[in-house]
Coordinates of C-alpha atoms and ligand atoms in Angstrom, one line a residue:
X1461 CA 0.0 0.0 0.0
X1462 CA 0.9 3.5 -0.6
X1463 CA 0.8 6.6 1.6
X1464 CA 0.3 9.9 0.5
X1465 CA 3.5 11.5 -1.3
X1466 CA 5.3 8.4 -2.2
X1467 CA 6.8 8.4 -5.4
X1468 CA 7.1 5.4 -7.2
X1469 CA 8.3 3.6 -10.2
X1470 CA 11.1 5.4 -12.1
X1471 CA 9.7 8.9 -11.2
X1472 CA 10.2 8.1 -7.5
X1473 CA 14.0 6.5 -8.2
X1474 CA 15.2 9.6 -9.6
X1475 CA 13.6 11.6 -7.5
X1476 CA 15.5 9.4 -4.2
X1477 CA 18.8 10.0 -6.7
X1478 CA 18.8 13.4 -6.5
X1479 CA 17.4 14.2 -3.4
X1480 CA 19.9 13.3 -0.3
X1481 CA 18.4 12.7 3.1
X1482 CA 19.2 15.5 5.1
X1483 CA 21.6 13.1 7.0
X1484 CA 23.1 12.2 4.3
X1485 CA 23.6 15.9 3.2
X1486 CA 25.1 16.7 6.9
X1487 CA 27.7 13.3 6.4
X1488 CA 29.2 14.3 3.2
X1489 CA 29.0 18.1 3.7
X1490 CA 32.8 18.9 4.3
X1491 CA 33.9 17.1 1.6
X1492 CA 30.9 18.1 -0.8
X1493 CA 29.3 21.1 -1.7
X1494 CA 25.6 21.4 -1.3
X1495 CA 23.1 20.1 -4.1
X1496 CA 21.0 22.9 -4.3
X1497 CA 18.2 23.9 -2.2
X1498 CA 18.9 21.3 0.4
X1499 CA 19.8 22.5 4.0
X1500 CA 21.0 20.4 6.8
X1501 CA 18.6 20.1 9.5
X1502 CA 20.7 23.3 11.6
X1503 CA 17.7 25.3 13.0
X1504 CA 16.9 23.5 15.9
X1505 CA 14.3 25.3 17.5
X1506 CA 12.8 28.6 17.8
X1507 CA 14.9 30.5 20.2
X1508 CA 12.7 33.9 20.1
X1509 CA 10.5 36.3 18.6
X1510 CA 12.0 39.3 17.9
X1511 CA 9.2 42.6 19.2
X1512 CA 9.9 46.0 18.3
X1513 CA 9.0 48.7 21.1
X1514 CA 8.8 52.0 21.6
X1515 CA 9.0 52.3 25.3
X1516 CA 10.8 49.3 27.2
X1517 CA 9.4 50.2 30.7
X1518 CA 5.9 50.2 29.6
X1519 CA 5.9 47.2 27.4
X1520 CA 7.9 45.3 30.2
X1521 CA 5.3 46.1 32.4
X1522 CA 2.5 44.4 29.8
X1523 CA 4.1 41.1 29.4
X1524 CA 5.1 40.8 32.9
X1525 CA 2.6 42.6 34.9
X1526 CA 0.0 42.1 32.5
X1527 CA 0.6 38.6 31.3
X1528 CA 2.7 37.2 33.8
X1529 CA 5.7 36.3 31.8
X1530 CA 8.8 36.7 33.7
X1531 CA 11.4 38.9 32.6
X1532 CA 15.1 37.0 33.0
X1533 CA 17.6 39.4 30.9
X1534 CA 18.0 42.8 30.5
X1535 CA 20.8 45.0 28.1
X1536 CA 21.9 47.2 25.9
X1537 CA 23.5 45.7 23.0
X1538 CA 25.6 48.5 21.4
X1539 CA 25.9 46.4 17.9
X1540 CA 22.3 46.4 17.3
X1541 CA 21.5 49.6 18.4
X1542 CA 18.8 48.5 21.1
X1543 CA 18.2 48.1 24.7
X1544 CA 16.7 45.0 25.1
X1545 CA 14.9 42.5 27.6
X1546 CA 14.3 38.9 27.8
X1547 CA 10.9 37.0 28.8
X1548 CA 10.6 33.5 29.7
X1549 CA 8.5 31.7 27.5
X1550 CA 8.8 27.7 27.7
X1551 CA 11.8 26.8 26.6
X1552 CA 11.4 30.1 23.9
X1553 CA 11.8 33.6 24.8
X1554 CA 10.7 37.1 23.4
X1555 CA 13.0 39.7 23.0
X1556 CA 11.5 43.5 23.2
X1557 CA 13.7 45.8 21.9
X1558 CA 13.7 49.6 22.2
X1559 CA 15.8 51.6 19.3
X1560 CA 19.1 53.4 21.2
X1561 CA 18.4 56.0 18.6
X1562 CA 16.0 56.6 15.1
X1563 CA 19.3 56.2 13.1
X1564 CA 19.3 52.5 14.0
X1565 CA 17.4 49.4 12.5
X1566 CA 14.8 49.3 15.0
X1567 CA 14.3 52.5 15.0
X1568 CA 13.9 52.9 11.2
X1569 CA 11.9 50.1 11.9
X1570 CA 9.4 51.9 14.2
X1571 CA 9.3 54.8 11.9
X1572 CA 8.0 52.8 8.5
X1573 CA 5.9 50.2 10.2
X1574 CA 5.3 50.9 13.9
X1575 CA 5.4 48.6 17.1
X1576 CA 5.3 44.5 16.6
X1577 CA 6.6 41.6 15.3
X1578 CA 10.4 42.8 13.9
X1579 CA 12.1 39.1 13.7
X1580 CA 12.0 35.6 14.3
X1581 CA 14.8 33.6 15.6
X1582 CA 16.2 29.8 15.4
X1583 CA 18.7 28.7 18.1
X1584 CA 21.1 26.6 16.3
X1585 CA 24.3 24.6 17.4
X1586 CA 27.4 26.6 15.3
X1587 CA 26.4 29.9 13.8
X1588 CA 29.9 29.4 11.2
X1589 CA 28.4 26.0 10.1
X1590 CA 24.9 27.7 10.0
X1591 CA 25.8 30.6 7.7
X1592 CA 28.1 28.3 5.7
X1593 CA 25.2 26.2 4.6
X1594 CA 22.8 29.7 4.8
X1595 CA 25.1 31.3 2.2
X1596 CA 25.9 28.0 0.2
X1597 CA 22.3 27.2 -0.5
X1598 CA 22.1 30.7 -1.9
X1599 CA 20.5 32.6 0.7
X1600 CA 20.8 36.8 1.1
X1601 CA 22.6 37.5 4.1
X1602 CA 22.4 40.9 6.0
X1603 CA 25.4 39.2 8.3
X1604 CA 28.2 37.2 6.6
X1605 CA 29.8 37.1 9.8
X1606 CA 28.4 36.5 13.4
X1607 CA 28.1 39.6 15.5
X1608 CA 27.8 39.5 19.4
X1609 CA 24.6 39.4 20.5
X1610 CA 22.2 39.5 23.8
X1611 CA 23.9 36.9 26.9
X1612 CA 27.1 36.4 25.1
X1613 CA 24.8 34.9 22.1
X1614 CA 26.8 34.9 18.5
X1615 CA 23.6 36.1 16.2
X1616 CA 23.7 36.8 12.2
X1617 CA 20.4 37.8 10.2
X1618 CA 19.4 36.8 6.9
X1619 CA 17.9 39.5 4.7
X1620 CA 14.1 38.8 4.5
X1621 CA 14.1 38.7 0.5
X1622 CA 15.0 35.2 1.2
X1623 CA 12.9 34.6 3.5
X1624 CA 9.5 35.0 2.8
X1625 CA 9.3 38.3 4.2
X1626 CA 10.5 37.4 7.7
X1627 CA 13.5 38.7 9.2
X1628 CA 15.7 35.9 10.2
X1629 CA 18.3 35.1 13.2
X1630 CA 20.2 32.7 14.1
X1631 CA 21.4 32.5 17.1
X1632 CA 24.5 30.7 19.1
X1633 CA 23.8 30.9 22.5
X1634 CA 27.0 31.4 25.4
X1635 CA 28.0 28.3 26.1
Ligands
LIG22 CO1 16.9 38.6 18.2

């Protein structure tokens, strides 16, 4: 019997040819380059939802006075141009970020579209591997290099044109 989405016959042999399991894509990686548009399974989980504030006091206040999420982090990361805080949520967080200035991305940000949802984030293993097989499979990066990030994270954003429209992080948490 057949389930949904096999592909049989010679159609399906061809298809298995060219089409590496991502484990089998991971194995061989360093000694071969990518076929295209396969990615090894590097984003591991969501780490957080980028939000975009104007006022950090007041929209601390909401999520933890307001809906009781707990607030574990706060900085100011000079690279990004924001002052930021982390909230607990599961094993995910959400990271509100106020603009240090309007000449900065979140700033700009709050300017053309207002308060919300600015980027989404993967936690992943290496950030070098990551981007290596980011850039490799042809993706726009905004970061060809990893920058330093909130907690001694290593972070690097990929330029939503590749993305479907959502700004992308990864992030390498401190170890
Ligand atoms: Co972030």
């Amino acid at each position: 019997m057949r389930y949904v989405g096999d592909v049989g016959g010679e159609a399906g042999r061809r298809h298995r040819r060219l089409t590496p399991t991502p484990a089998e894509w991971t194995s061989s990686r360093s000694s071969s380059p990518p076929p295209p548009g396969i990615l090894p399974p590097v984003l591991s989980a969501i780490d957080h939802v980028g939000i975009a504030v104007e006022d950090l006091d007041a929209s601390v206040s909401l999520y933890r006075d307001t809906l009781g999420i707990s607030v574990v982090h706060r900085e100011t990361v000079t690279e990004q141009g924001v002052e930021a805080a982390l909230l607990d949520v599961g094993d995910s967080h959400l990271e509100l970020l106020a603009p240090l200035g309007p000449d900065t991305a979140v700033g700009r940000f709050l300017q053309r579209r207002g308060p919300g949802i600015h980027h989404l984030a993967y936690r992943v293993a290496s950030i070098d591997e990551t981007l290596s097989a980011l850039a490799a499979s042809g993706m726009r990066l905004i970061d060809e290099h990893p920058r330093p990030g909130i907690r001694g994270s290593r972070v690097a954003f990929v330029h939503p044109s590749s993305t479907g429209g959502v700004l992308t992080e990864i992030v390498e948490p401190a170890h």
